[in-house]
Short mmCIF file of C-alpha atoms (C1' of nucleotides) in Angstrom, two decimals:
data_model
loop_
_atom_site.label_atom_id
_atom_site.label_comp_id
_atom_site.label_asym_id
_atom_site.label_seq_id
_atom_site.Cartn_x
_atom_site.Cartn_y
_atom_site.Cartn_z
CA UNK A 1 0.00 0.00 0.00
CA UNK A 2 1.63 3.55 -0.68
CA UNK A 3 1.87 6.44 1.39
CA UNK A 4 -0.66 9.20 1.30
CA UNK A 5 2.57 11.21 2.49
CA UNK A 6 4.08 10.89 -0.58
CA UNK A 7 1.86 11.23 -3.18
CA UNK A 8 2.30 14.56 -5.05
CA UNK A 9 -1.32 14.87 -6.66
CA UNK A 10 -2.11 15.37 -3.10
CA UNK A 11 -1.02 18.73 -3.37
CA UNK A 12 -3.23 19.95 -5.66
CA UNK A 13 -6.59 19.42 -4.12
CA UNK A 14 -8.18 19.78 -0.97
CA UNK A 15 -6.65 16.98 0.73
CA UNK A 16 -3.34 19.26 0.77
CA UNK A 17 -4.84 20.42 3.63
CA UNK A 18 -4.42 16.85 5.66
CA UNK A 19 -2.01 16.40 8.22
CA UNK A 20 0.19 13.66 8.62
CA UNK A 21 -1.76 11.55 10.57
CA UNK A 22 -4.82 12.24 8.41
CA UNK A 23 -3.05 10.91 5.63
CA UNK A 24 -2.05 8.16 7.76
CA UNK A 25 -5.55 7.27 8.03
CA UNK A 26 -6.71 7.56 4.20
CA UNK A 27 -3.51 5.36 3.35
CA UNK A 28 -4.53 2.83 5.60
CA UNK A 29 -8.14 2.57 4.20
CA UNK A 30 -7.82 3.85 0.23
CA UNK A 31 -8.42 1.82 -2.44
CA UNK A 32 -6.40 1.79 -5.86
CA UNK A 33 -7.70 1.35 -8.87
CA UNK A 34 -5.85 1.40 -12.75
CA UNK A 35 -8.58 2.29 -15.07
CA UNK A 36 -8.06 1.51 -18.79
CA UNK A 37 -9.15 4.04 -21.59
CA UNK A 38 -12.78 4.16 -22.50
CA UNK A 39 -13.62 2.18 -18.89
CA UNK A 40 -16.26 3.77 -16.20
CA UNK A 41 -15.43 4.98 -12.69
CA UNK A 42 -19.16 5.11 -12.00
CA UNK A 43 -22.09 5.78 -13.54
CA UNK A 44 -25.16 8.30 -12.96
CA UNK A 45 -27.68 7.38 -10.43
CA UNK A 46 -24.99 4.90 -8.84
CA UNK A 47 -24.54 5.67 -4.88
CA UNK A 48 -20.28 5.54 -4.60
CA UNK A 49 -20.20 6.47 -1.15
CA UNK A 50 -16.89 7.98 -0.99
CA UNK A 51 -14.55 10.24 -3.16
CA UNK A 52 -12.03 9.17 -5.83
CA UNK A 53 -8.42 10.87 -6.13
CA UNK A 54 -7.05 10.98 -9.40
CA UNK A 55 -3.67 10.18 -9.78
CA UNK A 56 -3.10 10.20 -13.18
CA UNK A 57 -5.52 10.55 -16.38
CA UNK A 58 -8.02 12.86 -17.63
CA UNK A 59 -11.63 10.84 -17.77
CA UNK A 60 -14.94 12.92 -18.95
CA UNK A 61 -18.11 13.83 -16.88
CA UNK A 62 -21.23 13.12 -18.55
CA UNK A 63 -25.06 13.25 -18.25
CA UNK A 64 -27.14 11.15 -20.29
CA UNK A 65 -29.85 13.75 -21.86
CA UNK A 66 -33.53 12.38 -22.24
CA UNK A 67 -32.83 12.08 -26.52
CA UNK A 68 -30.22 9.67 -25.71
CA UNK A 69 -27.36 11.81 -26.43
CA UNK A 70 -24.39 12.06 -23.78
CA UNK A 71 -23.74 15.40 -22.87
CA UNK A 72 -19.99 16.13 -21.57
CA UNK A 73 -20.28 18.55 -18.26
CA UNK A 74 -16.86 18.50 -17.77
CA UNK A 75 -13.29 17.02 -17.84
CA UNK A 76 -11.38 16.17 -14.95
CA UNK A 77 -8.10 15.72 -14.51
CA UNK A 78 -5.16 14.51 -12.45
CA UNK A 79 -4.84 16.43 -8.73
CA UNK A 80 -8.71 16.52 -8.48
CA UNK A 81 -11.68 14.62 -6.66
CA UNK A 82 -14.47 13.24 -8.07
CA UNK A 83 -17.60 12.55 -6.23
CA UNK A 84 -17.37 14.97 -3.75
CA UNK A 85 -20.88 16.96 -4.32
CA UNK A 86 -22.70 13.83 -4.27
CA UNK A 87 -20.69 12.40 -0.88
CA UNK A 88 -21.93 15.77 0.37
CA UNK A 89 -25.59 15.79 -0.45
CA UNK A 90 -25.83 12.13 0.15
CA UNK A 91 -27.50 11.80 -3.25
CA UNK A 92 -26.91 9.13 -5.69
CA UNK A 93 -24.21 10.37 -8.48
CA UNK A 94 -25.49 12.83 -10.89
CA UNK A 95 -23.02 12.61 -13.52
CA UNK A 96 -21.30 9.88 -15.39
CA UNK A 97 -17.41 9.19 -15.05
CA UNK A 98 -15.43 7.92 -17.85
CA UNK A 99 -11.62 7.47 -18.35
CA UNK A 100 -10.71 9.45 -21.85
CA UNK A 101 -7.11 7.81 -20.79
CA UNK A 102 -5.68 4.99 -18.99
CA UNK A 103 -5.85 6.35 -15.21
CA UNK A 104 -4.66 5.66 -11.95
CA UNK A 105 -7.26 6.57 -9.24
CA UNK A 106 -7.45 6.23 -5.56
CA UNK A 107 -10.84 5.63 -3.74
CA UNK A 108 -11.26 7.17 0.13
CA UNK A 109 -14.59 5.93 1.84
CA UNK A 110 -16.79 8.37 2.80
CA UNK A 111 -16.88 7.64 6.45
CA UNK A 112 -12.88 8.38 6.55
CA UNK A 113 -13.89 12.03 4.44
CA UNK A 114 -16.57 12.75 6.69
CA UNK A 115 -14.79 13.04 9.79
CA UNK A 116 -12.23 15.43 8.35
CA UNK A 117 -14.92 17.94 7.98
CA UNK A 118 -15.69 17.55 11.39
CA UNK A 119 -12.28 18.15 12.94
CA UNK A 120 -9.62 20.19 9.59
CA UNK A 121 -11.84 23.47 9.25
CA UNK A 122 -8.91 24.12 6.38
CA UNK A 123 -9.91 20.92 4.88
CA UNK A 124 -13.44 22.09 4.65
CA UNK A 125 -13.02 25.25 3.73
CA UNK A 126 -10.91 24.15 0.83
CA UNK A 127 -13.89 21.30 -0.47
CA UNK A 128 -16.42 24.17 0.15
CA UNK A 129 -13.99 26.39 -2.82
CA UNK A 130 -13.63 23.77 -5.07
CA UNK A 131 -16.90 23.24 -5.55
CA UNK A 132 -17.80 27.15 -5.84
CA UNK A 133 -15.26 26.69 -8.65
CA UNK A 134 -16.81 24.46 -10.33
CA UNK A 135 -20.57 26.49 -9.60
CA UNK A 136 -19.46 29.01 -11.07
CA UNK A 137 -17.89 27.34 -14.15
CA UNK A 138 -21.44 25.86 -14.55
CA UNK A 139 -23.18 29.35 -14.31
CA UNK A 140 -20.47 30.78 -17.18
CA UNK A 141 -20.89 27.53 -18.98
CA UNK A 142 -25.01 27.91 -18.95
CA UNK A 143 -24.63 31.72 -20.38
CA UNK A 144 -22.43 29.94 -23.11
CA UNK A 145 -24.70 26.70 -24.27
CA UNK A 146 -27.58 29.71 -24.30
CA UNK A 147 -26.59 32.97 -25.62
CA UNK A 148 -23.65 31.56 -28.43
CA UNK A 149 -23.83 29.78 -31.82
CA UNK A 150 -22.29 26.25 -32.06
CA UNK A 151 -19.53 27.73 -33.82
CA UNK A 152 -18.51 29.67 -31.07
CA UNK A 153 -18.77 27.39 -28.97
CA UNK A 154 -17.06 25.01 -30.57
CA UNK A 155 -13.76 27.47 -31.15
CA UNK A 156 -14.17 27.66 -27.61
CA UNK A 157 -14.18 24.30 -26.79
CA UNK A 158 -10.80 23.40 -28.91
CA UNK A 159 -9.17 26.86 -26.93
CA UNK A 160 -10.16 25.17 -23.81
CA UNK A 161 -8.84 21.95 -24.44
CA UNK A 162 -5.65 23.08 -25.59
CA UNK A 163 -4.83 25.39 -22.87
CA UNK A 164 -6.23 22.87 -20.08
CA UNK A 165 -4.61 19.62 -21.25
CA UNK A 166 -1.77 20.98 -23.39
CA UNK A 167 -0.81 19.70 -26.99
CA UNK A 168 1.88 16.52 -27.96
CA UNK A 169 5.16 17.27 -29.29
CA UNK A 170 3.57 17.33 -32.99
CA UNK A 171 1.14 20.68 -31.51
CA UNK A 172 -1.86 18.19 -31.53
CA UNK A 173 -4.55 18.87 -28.57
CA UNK A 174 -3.05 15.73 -26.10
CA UNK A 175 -6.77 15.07 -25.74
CA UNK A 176 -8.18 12.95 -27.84
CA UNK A 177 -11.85 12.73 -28.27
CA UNK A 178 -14.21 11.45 -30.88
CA UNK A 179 -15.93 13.89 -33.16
CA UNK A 180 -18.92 12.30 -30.89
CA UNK A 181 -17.85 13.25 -27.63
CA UNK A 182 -16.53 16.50 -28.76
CA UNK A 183 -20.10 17.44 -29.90
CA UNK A 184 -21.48 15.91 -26.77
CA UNK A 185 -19.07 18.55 -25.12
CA UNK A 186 -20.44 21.81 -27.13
CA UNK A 187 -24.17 20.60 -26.89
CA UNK A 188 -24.78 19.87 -30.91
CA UNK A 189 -24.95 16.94 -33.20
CA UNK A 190 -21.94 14.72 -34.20
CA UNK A 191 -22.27 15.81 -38.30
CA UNK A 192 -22.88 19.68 -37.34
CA UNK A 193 -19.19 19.26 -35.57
CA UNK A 194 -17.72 17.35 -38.10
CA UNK A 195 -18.71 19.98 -40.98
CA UNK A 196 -17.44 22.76 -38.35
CA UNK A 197 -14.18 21.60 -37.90
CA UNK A 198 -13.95 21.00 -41.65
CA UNK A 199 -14.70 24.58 -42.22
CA UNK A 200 -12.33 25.70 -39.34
CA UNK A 201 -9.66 23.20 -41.42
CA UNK A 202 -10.85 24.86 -44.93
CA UNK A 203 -10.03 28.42 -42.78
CA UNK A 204 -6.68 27.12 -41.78
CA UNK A 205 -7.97 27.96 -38.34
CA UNK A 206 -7.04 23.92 -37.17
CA UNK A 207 -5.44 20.83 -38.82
CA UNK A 208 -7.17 17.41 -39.41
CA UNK A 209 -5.31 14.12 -39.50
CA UNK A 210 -7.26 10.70 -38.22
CA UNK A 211 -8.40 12.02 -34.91
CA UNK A 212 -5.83 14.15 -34.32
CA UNK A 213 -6.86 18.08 -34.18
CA UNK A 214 -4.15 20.80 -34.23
CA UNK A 215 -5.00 24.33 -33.72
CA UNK A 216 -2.76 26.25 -36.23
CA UNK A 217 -4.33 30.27 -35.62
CA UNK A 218 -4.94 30.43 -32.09
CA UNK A 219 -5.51 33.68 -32.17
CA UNK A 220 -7.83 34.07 -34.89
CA UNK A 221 -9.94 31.31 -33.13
CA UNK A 222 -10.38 32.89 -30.11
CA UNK A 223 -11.90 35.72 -32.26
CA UNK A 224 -14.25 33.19 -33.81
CA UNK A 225 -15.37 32.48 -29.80
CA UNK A 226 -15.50 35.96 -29.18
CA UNK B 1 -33.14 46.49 15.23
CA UNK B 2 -35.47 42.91 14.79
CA UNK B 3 -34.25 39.89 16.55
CA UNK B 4 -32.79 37.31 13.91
CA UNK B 5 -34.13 34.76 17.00
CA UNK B 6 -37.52 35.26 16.28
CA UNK B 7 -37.26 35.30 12.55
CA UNK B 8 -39.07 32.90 10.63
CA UNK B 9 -37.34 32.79 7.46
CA UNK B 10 -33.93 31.51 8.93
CA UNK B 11 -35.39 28.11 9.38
CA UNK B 12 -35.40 27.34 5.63
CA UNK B 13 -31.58 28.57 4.78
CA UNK B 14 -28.48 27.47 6.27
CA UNK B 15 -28.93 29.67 9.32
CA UNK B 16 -30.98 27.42 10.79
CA UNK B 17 -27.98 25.80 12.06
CA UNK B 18 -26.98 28.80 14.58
CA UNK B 19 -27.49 28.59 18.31
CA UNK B 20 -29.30 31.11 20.40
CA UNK B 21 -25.42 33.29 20.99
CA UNK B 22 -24.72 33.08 17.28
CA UNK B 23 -28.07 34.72 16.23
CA UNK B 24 -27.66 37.42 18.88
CA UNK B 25 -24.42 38.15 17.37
CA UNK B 26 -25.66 38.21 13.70
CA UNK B 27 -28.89 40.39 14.78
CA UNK B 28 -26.58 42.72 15.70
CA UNK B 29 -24.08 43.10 13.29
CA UNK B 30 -27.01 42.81 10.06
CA UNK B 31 -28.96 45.59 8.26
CA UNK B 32 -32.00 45.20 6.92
CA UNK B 33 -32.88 46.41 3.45
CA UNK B 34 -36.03 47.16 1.51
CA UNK B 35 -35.79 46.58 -1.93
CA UNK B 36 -38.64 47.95 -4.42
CA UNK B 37 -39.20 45.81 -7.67
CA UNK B 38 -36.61 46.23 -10.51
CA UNK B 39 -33.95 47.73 -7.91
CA UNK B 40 -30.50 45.44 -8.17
CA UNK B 41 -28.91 44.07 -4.82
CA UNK B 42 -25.42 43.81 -6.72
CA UNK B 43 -24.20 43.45 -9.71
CA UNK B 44 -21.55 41.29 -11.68
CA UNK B 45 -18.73 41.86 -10.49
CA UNK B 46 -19.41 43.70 -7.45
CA UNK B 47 -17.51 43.09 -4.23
CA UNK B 48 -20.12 42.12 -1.18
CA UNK B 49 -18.17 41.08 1.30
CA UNK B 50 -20.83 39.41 2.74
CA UNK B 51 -24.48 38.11 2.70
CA UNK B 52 -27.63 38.44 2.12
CA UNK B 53 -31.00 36.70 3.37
CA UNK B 54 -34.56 36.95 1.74
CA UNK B 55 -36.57 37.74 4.04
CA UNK B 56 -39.28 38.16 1.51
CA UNK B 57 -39.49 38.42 -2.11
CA UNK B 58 -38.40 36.55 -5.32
CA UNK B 59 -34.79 38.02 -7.40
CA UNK B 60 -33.58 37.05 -10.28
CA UNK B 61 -29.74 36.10 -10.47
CA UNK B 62 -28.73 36.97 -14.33
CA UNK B 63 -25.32 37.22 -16.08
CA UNK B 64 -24.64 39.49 -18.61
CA UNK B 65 -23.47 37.61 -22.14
CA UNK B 66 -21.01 39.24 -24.53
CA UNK B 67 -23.71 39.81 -27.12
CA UNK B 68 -25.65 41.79 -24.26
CA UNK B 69 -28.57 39.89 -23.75
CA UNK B 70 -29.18 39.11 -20.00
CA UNK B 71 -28.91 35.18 -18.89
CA UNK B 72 -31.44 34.55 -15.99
CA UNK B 73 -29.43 31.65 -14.54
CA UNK B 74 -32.26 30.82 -11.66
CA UNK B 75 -34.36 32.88 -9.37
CA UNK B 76 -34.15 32.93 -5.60
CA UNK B 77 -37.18 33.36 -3.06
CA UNK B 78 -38.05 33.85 0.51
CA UNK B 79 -35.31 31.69 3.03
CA UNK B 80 -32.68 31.33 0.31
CA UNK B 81 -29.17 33.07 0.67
CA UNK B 82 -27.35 35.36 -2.14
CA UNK B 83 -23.82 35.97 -2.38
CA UNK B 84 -22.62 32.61 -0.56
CA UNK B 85 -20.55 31.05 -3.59
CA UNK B 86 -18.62 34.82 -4.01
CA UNK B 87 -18.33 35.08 -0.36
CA UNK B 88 -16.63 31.58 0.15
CA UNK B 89 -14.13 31.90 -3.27
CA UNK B 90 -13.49 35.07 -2.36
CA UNK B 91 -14.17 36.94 -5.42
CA UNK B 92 -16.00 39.45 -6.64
CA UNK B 93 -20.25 38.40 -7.63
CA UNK B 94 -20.06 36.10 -10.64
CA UNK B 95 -23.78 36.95 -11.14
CA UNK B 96 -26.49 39.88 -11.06
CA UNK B 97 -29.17 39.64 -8.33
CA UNK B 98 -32.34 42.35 -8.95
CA UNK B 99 -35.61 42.10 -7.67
CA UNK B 100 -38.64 41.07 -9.20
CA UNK B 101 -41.37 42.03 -6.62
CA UNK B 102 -40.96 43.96 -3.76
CA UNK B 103 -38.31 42.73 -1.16
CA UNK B 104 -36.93 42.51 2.22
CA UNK B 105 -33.79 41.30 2.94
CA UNK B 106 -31.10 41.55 5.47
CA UNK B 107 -27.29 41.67 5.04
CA UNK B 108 -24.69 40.21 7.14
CA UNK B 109 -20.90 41.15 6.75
CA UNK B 110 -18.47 38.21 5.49
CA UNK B 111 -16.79 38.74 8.80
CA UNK B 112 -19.40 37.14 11.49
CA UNK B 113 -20.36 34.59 8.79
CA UNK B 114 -17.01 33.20 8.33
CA UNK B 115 -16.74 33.29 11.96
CA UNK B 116 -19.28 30.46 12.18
CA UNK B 117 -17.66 27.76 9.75
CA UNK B 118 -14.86 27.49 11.88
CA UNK B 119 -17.02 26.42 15.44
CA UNK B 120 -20.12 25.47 13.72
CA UNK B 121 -19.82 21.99 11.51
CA UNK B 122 -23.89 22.29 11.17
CA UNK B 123 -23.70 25.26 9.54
CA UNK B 124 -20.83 24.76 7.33
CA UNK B 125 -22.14 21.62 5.80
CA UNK B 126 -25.66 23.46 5.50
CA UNK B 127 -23.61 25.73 3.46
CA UNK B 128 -21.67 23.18 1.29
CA UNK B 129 -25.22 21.32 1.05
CA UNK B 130 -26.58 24.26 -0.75
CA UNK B 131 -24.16 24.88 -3.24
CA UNK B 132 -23.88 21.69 -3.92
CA UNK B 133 -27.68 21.46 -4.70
CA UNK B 134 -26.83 24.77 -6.99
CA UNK B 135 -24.17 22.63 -8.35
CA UNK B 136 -26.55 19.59 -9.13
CA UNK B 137 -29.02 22.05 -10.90
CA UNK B 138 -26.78 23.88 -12.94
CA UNK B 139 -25.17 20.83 -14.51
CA UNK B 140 -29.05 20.09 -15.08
CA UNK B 141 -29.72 23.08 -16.80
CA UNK B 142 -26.60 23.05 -19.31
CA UNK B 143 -28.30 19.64 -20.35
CA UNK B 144 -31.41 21.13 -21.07
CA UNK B 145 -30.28 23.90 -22.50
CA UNK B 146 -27.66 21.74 -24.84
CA UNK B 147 -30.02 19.01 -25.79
CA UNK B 148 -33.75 20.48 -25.55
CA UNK B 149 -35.70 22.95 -28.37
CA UNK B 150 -36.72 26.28 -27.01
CA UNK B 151 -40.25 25.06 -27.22
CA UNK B 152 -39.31 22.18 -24.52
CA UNK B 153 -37.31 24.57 -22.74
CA UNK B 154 -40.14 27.33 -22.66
CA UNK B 155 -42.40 24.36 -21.40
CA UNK B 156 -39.97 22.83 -18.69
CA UNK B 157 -39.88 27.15 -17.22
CA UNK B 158 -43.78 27.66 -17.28
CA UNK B 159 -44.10 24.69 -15.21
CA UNK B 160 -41.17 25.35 -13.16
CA UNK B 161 -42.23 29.09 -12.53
CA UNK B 162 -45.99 27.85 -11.44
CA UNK B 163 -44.47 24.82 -8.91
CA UNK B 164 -42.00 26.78 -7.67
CA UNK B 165 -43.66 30.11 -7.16
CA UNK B 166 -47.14 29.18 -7.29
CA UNK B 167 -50.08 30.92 -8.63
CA UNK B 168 -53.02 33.69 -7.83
CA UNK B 169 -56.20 33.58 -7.13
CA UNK B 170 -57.49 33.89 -10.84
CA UNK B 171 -54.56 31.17 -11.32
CA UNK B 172 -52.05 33.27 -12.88
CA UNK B 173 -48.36 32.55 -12.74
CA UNK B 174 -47.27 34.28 -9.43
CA UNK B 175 -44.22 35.18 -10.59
CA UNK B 176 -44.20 38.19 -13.20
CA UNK B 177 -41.57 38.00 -15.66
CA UNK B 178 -41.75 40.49 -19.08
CA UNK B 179 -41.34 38.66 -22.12
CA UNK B 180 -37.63 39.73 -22.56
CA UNK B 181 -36.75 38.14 -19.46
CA UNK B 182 -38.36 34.73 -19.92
CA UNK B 183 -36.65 34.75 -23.60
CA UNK B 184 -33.76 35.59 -21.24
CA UNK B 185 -34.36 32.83 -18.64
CA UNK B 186 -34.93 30.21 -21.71
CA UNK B 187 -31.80 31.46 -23.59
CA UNK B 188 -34.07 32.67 -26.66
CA UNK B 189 -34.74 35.86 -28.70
CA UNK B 190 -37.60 37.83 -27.24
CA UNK B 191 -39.75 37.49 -30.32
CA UNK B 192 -39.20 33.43 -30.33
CA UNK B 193 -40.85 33.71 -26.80
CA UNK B 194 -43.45 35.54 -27.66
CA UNK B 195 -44.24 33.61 -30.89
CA UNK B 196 -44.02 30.59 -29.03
CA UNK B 197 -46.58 31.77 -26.31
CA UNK B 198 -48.66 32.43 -28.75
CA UNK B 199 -48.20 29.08 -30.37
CA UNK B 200 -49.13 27.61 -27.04
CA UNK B 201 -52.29 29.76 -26.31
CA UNK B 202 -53.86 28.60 -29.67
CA UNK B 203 -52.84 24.83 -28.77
CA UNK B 204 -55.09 25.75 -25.20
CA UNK B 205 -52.42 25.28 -23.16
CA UNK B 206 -51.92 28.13 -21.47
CA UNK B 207 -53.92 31.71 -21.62
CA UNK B 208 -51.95 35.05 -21.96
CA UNK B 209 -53.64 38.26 -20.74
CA UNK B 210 -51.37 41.54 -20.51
CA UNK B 211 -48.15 40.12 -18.62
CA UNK B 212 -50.08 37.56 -16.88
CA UNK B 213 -49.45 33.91 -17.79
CA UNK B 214 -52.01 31.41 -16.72
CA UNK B 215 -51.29 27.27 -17.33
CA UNK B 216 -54.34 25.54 -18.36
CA UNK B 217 -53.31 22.44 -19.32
CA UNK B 218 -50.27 21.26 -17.21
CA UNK B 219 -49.95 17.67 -17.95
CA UNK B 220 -50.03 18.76 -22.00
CA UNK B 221 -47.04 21.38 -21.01
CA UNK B 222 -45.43 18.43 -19.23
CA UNK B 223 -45.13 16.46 -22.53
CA UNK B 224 -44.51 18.99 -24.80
CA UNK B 225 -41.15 19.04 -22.21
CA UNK B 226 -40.42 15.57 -22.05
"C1'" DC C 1 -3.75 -9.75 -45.19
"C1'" DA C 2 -8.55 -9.51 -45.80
"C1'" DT C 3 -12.91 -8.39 -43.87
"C1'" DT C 4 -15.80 -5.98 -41.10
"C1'" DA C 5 -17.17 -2.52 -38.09
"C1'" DA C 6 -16.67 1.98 -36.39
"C1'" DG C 7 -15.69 6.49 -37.13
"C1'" DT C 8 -15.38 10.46 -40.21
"C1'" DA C 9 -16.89 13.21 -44.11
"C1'" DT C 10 -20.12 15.33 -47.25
"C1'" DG C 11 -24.50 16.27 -49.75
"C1'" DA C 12 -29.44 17.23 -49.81
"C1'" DC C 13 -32.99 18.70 -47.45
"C1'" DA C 14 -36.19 19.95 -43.51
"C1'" DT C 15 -36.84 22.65 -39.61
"C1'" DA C 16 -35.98 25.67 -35.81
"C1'" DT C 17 -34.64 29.93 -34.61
"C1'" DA C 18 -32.82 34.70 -35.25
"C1'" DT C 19 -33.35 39.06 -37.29
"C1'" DC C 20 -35.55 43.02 -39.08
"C1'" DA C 21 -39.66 45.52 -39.98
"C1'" DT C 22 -43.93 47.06 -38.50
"C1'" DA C 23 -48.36 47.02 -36.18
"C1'" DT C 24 -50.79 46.83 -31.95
"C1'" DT C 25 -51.44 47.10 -27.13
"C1'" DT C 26 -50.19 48.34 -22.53
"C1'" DT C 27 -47.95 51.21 -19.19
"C1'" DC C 28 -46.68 55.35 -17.22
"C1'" DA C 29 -45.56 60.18 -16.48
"C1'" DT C 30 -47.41 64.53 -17.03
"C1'" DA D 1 -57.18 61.75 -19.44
"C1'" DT D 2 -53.58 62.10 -23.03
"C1'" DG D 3 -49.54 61.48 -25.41
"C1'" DA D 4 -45.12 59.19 -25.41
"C1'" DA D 5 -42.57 55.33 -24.50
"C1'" DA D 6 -42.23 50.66 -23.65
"C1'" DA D 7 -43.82 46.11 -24.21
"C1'" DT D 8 -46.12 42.74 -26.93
"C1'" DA D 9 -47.48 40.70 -31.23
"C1'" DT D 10 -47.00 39.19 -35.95
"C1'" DG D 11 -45.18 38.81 -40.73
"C1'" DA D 12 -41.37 38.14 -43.94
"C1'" DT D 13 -37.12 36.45 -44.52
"C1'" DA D 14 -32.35 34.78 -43.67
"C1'" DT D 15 -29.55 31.66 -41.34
"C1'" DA D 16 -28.07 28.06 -38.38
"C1'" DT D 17 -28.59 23.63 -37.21
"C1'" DG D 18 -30.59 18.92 -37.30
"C1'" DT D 19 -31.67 14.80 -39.90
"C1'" DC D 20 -31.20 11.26 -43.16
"C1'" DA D 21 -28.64 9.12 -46.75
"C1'" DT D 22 -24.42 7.67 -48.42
"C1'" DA D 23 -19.48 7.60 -49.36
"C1'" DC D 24 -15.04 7.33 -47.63
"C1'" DT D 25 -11.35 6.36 -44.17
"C1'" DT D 26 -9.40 4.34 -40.32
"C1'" DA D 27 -9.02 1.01 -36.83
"C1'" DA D 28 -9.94 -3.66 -35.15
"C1'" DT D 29 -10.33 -8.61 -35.65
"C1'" DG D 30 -9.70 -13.00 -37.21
#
DNA sequence: CATTAAGTATGACATATATCATATTTTCAT
DNA sequence: ATGAAAATATGATATATGTCATACTTAATG
């Protein structure tokens, strides 16, 4: 079993705030987990009862909409918790979890959580501002999905994932997602974001090649999202 | 200067969590406010440093999009608290609060509230219940608002204005919103709402008379919504 | 390597929605 | 009450986006 102590994702979420026997305690009762490409971490509606630490890995965070499509919330990344605002409401999950890359995540039972907000104010305190984060996110995101055209939103979509996740050594986004998921993510249907990007392509805005998407005028795309 | 004790309000917001010495010291540090329809508690971007509690009246929380049209991202009514996400990050409003009827509300500086997450567990996971509720509904929303027609969505906010704020006497939506801002609330242009209301009044679904919106046929509405 | 399935691309068309113009009604200050 | 301004309503039209069909490309499997 490895050391809480140690682990340098730690750092960068609210569990920086543990002390060393706090950590001591989570080591002793975590769970690790690898999680291949394309696998779930749990699903919506599923009761998980604790939080998961991700390690390593970017997964996506969807909600199933009522016409069947799978709309992408968010994307989550190594350094932060998932699971925490359901652990907190003691609701069932209300968003899907699904690894976008092989991960390595680490599972902390709620009862071991719990107590922490009970005794490490900091600790609170720090759970209580990442989730404002991520409220108001959702708040900017809503004014996005209603006042701006897919094409803006899709120029903002590739900005985001470039400066979020970073690009490969070739300048490609290092996130990969189908054309389906990547429509899932800007609220429109898969062909509507395939003839986009072509256009964006025939603009020289981005390059195509397989799945791979390069943005090649960042600039002039950020105009495009105004 | 009213006794916060003896307030009724307080027992549907986090506050309901204080004791008996922690009211006292909140009753005497607040200041209440009357607030006349169409007057703005803050706005976007606004520093509050603190905040506030509806006493009585309904506000809309809007954010202003780069084209300029005004988002209404929800509304807020008698119990709730404003200003607790900004408060808690830190940062300056994220969102627009104005009223829409006639209000009463009281403000209490960031100061003696932040005094009470650090001795008062209750209260701070009332707190981080609450915005994680906000959390749940936003994520919600972007779904709708991603994957549903502004005809569904017009649908889903009739119905959500009458549960949620109830009706009249003559069965009128209680809540009075002008076209602009349910095309605003909906993410629409104001002449789509309109059209659509109209659309809906010759299908005998609702009636429209002046501003006043009145449901007639609620379980049709709840279809047309999905 | 061949075969199939999945993903991507593009065309043709239908539909939803925005925009602009204008008429009508309501609201409000004087 | 009366006129002016704002809000609501409706038509005409342009545009964005969705849908269905089909071709092409890539990845996966035996």
């Amino acid at each position: 079993m490895s050391k809480c102590e140690q682990c340098i994702v730690r750092e960068f979420s609210s569990l920086k705030a543990l002390n060393k026997d706090e950590l001591l305690k989570i080591a002793d009762c975590k769970t690790s987990y690898t999680i291949k490409k394309g696998e779930t971490i749990f699903v919506e509606g599923e009761n998980v009862n604790g939080i998961f630490c991700i390690k390593d890995g970017v997964c996506k965070m969807s909600k199933l909409s009522q016409n069947g499509k799978d709309q992408i919330i968010k994307l989550v990344s190594k350094g932060e918790l998932l699971g925490q605002r359901s652990m907190i409401s003691d609701e069932p999950t209300n968003l899907s979890a699904i690894a976008l890359e092989d991960m390595e995540v680490c599972f902390i039972p709620k009862a071991e959580i719990m107590g922490f907000f009970d005794n490490n104010n900091q600790f609170s305190m720090n759970v209580m501002k990442s989730i404002c984060g991520d409220l108001k996110d959702a708040d900017t995101h809503t004014v996005s999905m209603a006042q701006k055209t897919v094409k803006e939103r899709l120029a903002e979509t590739l900005i985001y994932l470039e400066t979020s996740f970073g690009k490969n050594e070739d300048g490609s986004l290092h996130i990969q997602l189908s054309r389906e998921e990547l429509a899932g993510m800007i609220g429109t249907a898969t062909e509507s974001c395939i003839r986009l990007l072509s256009d964006f392509k025939k603009l020289g805005l981005i390059d195509l090649s397989g799945k791979k998407i390069t943005i090649l005028n960042l600039s002039k795309l950020k105009k495009l999202a105004e």
